[in-house]
Coordinates of C-alpha atoms in Angstrom, one line a residue:
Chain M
X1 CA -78.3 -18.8 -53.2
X2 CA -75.2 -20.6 -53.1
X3 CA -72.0 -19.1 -54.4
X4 CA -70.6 -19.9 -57.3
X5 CA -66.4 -19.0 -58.1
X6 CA -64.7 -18.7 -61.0
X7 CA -60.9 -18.6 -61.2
X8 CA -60.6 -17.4 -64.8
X9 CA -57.1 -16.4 -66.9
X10 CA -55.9 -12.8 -67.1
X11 CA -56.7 -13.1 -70.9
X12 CA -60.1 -14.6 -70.3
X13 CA -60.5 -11.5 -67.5
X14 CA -59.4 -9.0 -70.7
X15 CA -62.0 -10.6 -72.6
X16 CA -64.3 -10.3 -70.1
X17 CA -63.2 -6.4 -69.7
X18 CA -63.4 -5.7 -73.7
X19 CA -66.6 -6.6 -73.4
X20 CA -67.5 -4.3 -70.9
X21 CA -66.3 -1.6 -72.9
X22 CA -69.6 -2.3 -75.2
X23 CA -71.8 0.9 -75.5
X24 CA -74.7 -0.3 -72.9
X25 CA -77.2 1.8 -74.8
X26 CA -76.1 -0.1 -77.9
X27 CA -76.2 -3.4 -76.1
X28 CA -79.7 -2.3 -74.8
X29 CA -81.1 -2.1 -78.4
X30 CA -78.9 -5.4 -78.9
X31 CA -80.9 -7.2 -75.9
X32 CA -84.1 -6.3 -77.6
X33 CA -83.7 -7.6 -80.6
X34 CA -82.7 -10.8 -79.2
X35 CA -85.7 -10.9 -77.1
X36 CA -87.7 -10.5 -80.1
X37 CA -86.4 -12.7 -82.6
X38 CA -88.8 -15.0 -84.4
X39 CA -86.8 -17.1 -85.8
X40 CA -83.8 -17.3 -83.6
X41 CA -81.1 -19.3 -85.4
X42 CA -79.4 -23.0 -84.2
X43 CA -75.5 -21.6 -85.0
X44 CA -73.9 -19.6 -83.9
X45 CA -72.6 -17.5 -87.4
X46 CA -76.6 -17.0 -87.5
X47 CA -76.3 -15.8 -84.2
X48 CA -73.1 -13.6 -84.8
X49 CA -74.8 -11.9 -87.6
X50 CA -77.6 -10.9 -85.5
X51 CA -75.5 -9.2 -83.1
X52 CA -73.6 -7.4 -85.8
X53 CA -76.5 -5.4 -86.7
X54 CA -76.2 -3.6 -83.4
X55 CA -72.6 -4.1 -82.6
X56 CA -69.3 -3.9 -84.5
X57 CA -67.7 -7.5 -85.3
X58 CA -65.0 -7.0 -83.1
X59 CA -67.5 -6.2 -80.1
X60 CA -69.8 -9.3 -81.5
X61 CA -67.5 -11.8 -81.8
X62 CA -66.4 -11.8 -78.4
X63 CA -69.2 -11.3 -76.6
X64 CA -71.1 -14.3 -78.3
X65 CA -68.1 -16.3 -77.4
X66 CA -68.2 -15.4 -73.9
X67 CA -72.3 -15.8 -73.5
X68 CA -72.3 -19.1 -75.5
X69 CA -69.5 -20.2 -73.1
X70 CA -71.2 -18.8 -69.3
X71 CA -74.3 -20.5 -70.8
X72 CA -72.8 -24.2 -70.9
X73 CA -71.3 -23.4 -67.5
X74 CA -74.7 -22.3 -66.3
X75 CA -76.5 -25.4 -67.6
X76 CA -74.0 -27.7 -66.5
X77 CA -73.6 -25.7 -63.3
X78 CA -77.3 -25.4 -62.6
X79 CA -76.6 -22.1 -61.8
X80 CA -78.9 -18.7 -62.5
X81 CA -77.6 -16.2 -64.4
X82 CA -77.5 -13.7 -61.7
X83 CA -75.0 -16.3 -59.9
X84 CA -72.7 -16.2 -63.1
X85 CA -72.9 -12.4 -63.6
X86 CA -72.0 -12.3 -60.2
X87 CA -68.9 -14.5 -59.8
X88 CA -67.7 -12.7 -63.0
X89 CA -67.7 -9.3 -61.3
X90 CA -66.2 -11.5 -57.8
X91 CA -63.4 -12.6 -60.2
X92 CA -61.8 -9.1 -61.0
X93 CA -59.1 -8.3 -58.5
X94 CA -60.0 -4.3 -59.3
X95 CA -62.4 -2.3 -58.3
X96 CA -62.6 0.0 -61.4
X97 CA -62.5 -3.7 -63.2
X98 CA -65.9 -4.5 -61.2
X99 CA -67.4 -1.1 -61.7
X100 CA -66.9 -1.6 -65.4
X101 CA -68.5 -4.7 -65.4
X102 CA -71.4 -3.3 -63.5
X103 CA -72.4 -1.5 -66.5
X104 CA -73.0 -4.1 -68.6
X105 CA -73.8 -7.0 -65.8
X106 CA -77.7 -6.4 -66.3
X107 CA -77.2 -6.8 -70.4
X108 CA -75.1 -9.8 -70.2
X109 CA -77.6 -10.9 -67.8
X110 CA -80.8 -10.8 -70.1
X111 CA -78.3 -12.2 -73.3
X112 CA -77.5 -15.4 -71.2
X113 CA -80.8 -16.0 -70.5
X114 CA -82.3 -15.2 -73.8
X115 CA -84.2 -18.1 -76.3
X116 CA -81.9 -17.8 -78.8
X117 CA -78.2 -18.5 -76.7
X118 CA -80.0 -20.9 -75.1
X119 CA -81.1 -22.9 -78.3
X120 CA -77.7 -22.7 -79.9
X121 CA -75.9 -23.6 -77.0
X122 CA -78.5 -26.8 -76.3
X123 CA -78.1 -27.4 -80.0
X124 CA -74.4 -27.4 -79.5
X125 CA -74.2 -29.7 -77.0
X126 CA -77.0 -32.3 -78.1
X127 CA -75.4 -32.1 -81.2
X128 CA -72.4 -34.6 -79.8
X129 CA -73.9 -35.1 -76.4
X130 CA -72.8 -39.1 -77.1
X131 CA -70.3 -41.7 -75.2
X132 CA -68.1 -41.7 -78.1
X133 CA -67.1 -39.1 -80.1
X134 CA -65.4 -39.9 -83.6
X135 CA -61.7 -37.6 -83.9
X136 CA -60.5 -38.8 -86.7
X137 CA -60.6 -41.4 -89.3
X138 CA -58.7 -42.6 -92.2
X139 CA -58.3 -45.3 -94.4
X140 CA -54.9 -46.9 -94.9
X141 CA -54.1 -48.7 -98.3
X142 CA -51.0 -50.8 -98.3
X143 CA -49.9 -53.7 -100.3
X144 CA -49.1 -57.4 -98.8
X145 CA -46.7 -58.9 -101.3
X146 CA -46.8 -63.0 -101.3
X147 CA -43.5 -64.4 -101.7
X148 CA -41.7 -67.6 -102.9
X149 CA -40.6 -70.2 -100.7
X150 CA -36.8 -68.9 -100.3
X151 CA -38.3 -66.1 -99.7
X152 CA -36.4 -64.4 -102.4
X153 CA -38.9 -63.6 -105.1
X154 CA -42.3 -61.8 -105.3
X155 CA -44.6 -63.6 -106.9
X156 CA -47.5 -61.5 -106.1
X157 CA -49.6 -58.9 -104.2
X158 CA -53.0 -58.4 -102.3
X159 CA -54.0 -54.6 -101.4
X160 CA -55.6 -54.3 -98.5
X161 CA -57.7 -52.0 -96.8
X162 CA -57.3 -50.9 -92.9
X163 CA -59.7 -48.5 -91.1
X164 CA -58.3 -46.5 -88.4
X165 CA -60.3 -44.4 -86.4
X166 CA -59.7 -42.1 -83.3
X167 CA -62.1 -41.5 -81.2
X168 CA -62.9 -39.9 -77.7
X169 CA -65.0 -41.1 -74.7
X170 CA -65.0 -40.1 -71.1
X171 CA -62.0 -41.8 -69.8
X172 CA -59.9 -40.6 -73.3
X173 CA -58.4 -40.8 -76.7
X174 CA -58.6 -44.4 -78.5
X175 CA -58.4 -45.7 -81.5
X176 CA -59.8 -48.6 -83.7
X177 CA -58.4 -50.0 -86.3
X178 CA -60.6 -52.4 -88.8
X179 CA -59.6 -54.5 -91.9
X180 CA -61.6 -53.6 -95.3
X181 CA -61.5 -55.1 -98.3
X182 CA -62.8 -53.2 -101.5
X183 CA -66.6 -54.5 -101.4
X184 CA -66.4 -52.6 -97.6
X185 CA -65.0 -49.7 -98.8
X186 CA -67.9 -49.5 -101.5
X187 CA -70.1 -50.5 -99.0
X188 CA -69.1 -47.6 -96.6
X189 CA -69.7 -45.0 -99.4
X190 CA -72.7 -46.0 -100.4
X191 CA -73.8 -46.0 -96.5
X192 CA -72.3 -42.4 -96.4
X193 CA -73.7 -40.8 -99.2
X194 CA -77.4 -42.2 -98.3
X195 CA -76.8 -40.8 -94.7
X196 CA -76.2 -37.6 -96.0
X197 CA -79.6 -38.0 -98.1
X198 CA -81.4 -39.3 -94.8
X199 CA -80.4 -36.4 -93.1
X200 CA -81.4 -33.7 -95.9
X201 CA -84.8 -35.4 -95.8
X202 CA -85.7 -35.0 -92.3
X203 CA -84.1 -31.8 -92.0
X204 CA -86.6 -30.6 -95.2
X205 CA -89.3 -32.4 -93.7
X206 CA -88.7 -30.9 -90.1
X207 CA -88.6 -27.7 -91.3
X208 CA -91.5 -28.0 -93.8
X209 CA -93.7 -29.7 -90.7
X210 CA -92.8 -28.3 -88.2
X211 CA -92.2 -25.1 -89.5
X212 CA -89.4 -24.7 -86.9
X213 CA -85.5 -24.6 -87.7
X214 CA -83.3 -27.7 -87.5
X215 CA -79.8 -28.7 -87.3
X216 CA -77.5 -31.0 -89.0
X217 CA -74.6 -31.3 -87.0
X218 CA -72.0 -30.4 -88.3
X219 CA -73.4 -28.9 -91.2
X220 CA -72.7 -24.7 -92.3
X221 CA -73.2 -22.7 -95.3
X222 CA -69.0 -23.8 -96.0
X223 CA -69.9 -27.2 -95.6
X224 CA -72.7 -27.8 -98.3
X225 CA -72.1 -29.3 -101.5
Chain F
X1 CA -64.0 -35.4 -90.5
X2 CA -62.7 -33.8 -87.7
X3 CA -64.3 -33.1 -84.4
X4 CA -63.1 -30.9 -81.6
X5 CA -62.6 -32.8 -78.0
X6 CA -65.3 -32.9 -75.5
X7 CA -62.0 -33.7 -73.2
X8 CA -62.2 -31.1 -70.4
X9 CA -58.4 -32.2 -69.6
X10 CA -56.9 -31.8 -72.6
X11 CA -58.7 -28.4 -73.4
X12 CA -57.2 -27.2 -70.4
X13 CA -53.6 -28.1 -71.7
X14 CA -54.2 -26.4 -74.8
X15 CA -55.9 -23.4 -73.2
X16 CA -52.6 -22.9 -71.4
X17 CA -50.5 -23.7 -74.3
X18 CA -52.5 -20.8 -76.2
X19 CA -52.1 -18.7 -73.5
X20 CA -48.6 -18.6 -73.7
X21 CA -49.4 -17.7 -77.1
X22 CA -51.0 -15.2 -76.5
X23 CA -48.9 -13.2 -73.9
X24 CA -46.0 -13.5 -75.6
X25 CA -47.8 -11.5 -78.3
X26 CA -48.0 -8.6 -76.3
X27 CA -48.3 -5.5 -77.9
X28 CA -45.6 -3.0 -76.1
X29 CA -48.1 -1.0 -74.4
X30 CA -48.4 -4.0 -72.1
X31 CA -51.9 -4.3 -73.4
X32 CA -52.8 -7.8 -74.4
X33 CA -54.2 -8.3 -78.0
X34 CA -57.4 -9.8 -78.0
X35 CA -56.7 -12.8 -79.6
X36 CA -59.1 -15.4 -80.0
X37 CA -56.6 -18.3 -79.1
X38 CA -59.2 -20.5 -78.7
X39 CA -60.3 -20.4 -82.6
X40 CA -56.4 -19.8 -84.3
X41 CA -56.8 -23.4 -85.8
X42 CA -60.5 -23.8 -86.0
X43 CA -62.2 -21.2 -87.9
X44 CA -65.7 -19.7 -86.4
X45 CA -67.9 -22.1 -88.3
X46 CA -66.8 -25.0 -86.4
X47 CA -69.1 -27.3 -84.2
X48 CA -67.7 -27.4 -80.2
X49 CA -66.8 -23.6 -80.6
X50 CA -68.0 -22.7 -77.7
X51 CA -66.8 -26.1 -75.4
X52 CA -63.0 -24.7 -76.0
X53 CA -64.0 -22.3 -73.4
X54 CA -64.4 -25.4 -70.6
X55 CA -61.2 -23.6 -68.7
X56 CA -63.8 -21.2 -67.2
X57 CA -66.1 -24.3 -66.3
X58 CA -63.0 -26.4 -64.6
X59 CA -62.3 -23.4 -63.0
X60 CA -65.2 -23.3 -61.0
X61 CA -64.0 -23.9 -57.5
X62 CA -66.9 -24.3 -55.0
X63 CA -70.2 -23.8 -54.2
X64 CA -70.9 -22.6 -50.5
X65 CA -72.9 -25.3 -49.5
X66 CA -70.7 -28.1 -50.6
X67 CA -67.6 -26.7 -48.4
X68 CA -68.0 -29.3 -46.0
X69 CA -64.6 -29.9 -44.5
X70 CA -63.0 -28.5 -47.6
X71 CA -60.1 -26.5 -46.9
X72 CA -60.9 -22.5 -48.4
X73 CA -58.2 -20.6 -49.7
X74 CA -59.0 -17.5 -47.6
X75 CA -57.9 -14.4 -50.7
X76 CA -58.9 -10.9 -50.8
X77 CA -61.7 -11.2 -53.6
X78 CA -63.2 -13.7 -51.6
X79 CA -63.4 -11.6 -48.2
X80 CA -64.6 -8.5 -51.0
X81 CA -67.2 -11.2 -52.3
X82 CA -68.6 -11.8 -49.0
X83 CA -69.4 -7.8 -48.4
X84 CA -70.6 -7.7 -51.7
X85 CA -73.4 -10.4 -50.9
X86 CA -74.5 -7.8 -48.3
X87 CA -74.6 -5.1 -50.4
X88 CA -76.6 -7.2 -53.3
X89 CA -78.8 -8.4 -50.8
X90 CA -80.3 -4.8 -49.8
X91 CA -83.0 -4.6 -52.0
X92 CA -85.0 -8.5 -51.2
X93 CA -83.6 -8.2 -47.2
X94 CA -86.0 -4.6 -47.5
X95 CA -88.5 -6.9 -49.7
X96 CA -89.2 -9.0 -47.5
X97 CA -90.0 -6.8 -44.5
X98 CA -92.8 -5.2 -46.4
X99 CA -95.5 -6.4 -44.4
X100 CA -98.6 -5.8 -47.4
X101 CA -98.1 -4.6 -50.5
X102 CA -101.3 -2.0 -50.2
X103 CA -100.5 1.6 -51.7
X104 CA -99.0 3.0 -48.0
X105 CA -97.0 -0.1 -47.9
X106 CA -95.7 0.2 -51.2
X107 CA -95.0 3.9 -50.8
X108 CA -92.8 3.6 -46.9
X109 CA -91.0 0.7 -49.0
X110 CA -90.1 3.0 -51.7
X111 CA -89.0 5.4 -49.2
X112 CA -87.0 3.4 -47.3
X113 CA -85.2 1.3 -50.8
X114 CA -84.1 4.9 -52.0
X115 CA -83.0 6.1 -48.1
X116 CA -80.2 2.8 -48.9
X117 CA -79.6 3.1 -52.8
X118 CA -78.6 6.2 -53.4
X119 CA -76.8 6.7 -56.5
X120 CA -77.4 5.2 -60.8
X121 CA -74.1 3.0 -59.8
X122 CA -75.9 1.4 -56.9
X123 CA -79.4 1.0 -58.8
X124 CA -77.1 -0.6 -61.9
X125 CA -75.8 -3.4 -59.1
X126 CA -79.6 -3.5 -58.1
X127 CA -80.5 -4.5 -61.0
X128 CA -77.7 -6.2 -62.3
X129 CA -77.2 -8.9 -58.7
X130 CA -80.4 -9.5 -56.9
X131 CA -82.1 -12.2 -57.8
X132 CA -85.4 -11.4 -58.4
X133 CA -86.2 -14.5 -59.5
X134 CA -87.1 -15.4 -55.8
X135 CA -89.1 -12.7 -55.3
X136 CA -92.5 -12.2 -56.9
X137 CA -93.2 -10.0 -60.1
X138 CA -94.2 -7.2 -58.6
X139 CA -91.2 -6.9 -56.4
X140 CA -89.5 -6.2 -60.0
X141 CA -91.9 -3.7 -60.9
X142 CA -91.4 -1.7 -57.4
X143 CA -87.8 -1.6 -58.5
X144 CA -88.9 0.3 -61.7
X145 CA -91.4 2.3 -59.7
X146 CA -88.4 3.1 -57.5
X147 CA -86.5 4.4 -60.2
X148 CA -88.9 6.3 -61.8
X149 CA -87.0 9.2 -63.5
X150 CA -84.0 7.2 -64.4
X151 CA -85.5 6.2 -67.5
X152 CA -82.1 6.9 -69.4
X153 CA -80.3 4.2 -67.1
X154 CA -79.4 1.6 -69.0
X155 CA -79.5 -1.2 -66.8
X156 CA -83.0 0.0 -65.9
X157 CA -84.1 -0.3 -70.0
X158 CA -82.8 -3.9 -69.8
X159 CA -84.6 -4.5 -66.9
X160 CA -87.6 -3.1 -67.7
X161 CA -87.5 -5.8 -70.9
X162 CA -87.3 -8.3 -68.3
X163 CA -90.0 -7.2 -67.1
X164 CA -92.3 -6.8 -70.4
X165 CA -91.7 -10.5 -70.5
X166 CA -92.3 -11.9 -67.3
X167 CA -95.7 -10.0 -67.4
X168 CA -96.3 -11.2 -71.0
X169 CA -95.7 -14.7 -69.6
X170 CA -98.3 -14.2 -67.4
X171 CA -100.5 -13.3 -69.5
X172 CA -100.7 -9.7 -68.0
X173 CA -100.9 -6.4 -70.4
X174 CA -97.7 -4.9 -70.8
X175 CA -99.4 -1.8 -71.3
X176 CA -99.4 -1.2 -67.5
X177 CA -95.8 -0.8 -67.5
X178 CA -96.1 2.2 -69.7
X179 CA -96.7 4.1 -66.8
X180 CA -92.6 2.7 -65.5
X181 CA -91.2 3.3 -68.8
X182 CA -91.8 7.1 -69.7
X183 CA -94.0 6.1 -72.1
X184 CA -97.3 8.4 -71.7
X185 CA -100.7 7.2 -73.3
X186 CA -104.0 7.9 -72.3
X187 CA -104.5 5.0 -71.1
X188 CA -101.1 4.6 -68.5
X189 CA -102.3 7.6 -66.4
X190 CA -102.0 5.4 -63.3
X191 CA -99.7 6.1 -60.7
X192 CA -96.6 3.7 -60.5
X193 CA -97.2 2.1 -56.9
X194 CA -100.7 1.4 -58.8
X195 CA -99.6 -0.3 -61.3
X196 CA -97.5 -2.4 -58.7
X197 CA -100.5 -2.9 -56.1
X198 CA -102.4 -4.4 -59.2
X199 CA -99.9 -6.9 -60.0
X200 CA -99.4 -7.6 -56.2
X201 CA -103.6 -8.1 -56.2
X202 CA -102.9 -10.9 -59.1
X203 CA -99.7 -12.5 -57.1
X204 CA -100.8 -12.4 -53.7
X205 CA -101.7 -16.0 -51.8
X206 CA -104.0 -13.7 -49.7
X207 CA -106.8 -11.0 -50.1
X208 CA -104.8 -7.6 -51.1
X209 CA -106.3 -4.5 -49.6
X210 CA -108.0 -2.2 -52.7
X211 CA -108.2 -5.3 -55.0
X212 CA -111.6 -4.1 -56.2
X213 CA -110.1 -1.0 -57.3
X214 CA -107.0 -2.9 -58.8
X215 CA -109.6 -4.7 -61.2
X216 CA -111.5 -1.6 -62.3
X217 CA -107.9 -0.2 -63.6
X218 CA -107.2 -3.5 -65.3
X219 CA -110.3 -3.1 -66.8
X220 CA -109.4 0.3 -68.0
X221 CA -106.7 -0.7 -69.2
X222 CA -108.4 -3.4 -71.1
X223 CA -107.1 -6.4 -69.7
X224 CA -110.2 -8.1 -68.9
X225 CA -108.6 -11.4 -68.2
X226 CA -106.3 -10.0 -65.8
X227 CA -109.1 -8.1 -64.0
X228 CA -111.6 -11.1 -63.6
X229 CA -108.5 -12.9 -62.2
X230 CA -108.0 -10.3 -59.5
X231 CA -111.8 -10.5 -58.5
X232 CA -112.1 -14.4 -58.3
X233 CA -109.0 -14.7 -56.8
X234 CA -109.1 -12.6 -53.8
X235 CA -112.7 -13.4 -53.2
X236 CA -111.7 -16.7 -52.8
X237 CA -109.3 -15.8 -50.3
X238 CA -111.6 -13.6 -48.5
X239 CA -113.8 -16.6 -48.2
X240 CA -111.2 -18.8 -47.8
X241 CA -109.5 -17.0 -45.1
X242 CA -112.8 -16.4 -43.4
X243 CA -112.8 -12.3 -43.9
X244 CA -116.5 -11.7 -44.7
X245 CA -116.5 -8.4 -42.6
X246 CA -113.7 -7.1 -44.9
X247 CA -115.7 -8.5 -48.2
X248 CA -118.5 -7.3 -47.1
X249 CA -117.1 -3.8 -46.6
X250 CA -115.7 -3.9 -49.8
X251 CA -119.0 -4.6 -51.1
X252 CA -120.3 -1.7 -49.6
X253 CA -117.7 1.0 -51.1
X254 CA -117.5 -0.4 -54.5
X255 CA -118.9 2.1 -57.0
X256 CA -121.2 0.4 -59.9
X257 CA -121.2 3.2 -61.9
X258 CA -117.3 2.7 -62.6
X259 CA -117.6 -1.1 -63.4
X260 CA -118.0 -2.7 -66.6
X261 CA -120.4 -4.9 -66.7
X262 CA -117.9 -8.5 -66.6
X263 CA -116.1 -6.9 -63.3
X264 CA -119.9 -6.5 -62.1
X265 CA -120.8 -9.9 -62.8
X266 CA -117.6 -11.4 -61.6
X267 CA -118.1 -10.2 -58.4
X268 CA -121.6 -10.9 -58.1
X269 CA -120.7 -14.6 -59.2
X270 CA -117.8 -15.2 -56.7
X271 CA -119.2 -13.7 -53.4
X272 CA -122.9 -15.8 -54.5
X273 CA -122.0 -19.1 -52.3
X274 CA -122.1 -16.9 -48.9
X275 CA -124.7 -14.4 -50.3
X276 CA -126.7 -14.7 -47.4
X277 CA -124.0 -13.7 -45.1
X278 CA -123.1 -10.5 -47.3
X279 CA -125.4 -7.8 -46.2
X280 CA -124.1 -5.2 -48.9
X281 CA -124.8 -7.8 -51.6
X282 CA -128.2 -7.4 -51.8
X283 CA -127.5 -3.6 -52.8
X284 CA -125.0 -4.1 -54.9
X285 CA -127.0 -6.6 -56.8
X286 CA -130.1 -4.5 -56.8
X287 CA -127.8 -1.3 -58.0
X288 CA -126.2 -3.6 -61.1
X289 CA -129.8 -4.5 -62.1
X290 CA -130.8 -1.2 -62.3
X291 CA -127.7 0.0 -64.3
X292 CA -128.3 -2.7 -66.7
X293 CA -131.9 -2.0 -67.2
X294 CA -131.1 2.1 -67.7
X295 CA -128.5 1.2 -70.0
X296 CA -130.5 -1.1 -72.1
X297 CA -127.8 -4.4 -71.5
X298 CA -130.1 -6.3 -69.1
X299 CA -130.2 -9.6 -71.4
X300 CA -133.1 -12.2 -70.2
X301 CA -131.4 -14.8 -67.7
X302 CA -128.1 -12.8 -67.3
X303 CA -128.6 -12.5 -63.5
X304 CA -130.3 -15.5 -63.1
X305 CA -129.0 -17.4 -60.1
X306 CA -127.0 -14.4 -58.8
X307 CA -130.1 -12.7 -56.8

């Protein structure tokens, strides 16, 4: 097995370490449940709640953060989760800082590799696994005035519409700026609201078929309606 | 709409911008607070969550096999690393000198995996760093066979889940593991390094020594599927590998009277294409036939072909 290093923060080591103050017996019965879960869910505030039936918040929180995390290093590493578990504990400059981790190494283990982080963190990343990633957009209205020959009067005015959005690829920020007029604008609405339809249909229909749970990215409990 | 960045770069500089953050919000015991710096601005629900965390993915330095020529910053958790390896290594280096997994083999391994773990602490790094992944099943369940007694070690519950599962994916009873797990039925009566010899007789890619007697507790057990695939598939070995003095031996101690009657037929079905070499056969075949008839479950054409 090869051997995989880590050169985490101090804080991210402290995080590491308040996790490792977990009762193990409580994470035990925690590592259970996982492993049994039907119906394990695609986000992660699904996922949270789960582990607050055997764990206080402020012991779930963290430690969700921290598998969800080692589980996209591990996929994108290709590594197993003994060789993460591992360069966690090679990663603490103390020995009492190892020998807590030891007690909860086996736990964190069995979470990492359990169904349910792995489908929200593969849900996750598919959900904006794309060349181009959309930042920001906005719509800028301004007003073109026409003027007189002098150049002294206004005799008129056209609105116009300009698109700007910011995006992200691999080699970085850019942005894009587009010209609308108002049948656009309407036209992008429309397009909008119907997308939002499509993709309450095939979620239903998904769920209803398949009998399986599905994702909208982007989409919570705070985001509906 | 707003998305978070997928841009590793970037992260990092905020990362290190929050960090800052964050120490400077030490509390005056010098602990620091656990702050969840990379969520201030985002709240929980947000998609990318977890990607904020890429400064423990850019920090991953090297592998050991792509160190080629690269420069290694020699530190002291590196030259601790290395020792560790050794020390995580203990239990598969002491796998893989067990020469067959038959009871006595099982049992000098045992002896010799306790003589070099000695304390919980060291069986919690057992369990928590060897990658048994690499090693077959049953090596697992020797480790919980090992540790018998320690039911109330943590590590060993969570491993004995992993456990549970990779037999369930195998389609093997968990029940067997009850045995391991200090829980006591009337049906997990078997000794530990049993329970491990009859996974070994299902894992094996040769003949395992006492696989007869492997099925017939499978059997017990009720896990017919798992006992006709320790007949068939160390018969086939035995004829594979050429061992028809062993099978034949075998033959000759196996008990009918403690076989059911699919264990019976099995074997009677996979040692039929060298029948004529198997002297005991002919017995065994003769003693089945009688059971079934005394018993009243000798159906018309059931041994046909088997003779």
């Amino acid at each position: 097995m090869s051997t995989l290093k880590f050169q985490p923060t101090q804080d991210q080591l402290n995080q590491l370490l308040w996790c490792a103050d977990i009762n193990p017996d409580d994470l035990a019965s925690l590592v259970t449940h996982i492993a049994e879960l039907s119906n394990p869910p695609l986000l992660p505030e699904g996922l949270s709640e789960e582990f607050k039936k055997y764990l206080k918040e402020n012991e779930a929180k963290p430690l969700l953060k921290e598998l969800l995390s080692f589980h996209m290093l591990m996929l994108r590493s290709e590594s197993k989760p003994v060789e993460i578990t591992r360069a966690i504990r090679d990663s603490f400059g103390k020995d009492d800082d190892r020998e807590k981790w030891d007690t909860i190494a086996t736990h964190f283990q069995s979470l990492l590799s359990s169904t349910p982080i792995r489908l929200v963190t593969k849900a996750m990343d598919l959900s904006y696994d794309y060349a181009n990633l959309i930042q920001n957009a906005k719509i800028l209205t301004d007003l073109r005035p026409l003027f007189d020959v002098e150049g002294t009067e206004v005799e008129g005015g056209v609105v116009t519409h300009t698109l700007r959005i910011l995006y992200y690829s691999d080699d970085g920020s850019h942005e894009l700026t587009l010209a609308m007029d108002f049948l656009d604008i309407k036209r992008l609405l429309r397009q909008c609201e119907r997308s939002i339809t499509k993709a309450e249909t095939i979620h239903d229909r998904f769920v209803h078929d398949m009998k399986k749970p599905c994702l909208i990215s982007g989409k919570t409990e705070s985001t509906d309606g | 709409m707003v998305s978070l960045t997928l841009d590793p770069k970037k992260i990092f500089c905020q990362t290190i911008k929050r960090e800052d953050e964050s120490l400077s919000s030490q509390n005056r015991q010098g602990q620091s607070q656990t702050k969840f710096w990379y969520t201030i601005t985002k709240n929980y629900t947000k998609h990318l969550q977890p990607l904020l965390n890429f400064p423990q993915q850019i920090f991953e330095v090297q592998r050991a096999n792509e160190l080629r020529g690269k420069r290694v910053e020699a530190t002291d958790s590196t030259n601790m690393s290395a020792n560790h390896e050794d020390d995580f290594k203990i239990y598969s280096k002491t796998f893989n000198e067990l020469s067959h997994p038959n009871i006595d083999g099982l049992s000098c391994f045992i002896e010799e995996v306790k003589d070099k773990v000695k304390s919980r602490d060291h069986w919690t790094q057992v369990f928590a760093y060897t990658d048994f992944s690499t090693m077959p099943v049953y090596a697992s369940i020797l480790a919980l066979a090992a540790t018998a007694g320690e039911e109330s070690l943590s590590a060993r519950k969570v491993f004995a889940g992993q456990c549970r599962t990779a037999l369930r994916e195998r389609g093997i009873s968990e029940t067997i593991l009850d045995s391991l797990s200090g829980v006591h039925t009337n049906e997990s009566s078997s000794h530990p390094l049993s329970v491990v010899h009859m996974i070994a007789c299902l894992e094996e890619r040769k003949a395992t020594d006492g696989y007869l007697e492997a099925a017939l507790h499978f059997e017990q057990l009720h896990d017919t599927r798992s006992a006709l695939a320790c007949v068939y598939r160390n018969v086939r070995y035995r004829l594979r590998d050429n061992q028809l003095s062993e099978l034949d031996n075998e033959l000759k101690r196996f008990d009918v009277s403690r076989a059911g009657i699919n264990i019976m037929l099995a074997v009677l079905t996979s040692t039929a294409p060298l029948k004529s070499k198997l002297t005991n056969r002919r017995r065994l075949f003769r003693e089945f036939k009688a059971y079934l008839k005394k018993s009243g479950q000798l159906e018309k054409g059931l041994l046909d072909d088997l003779k």
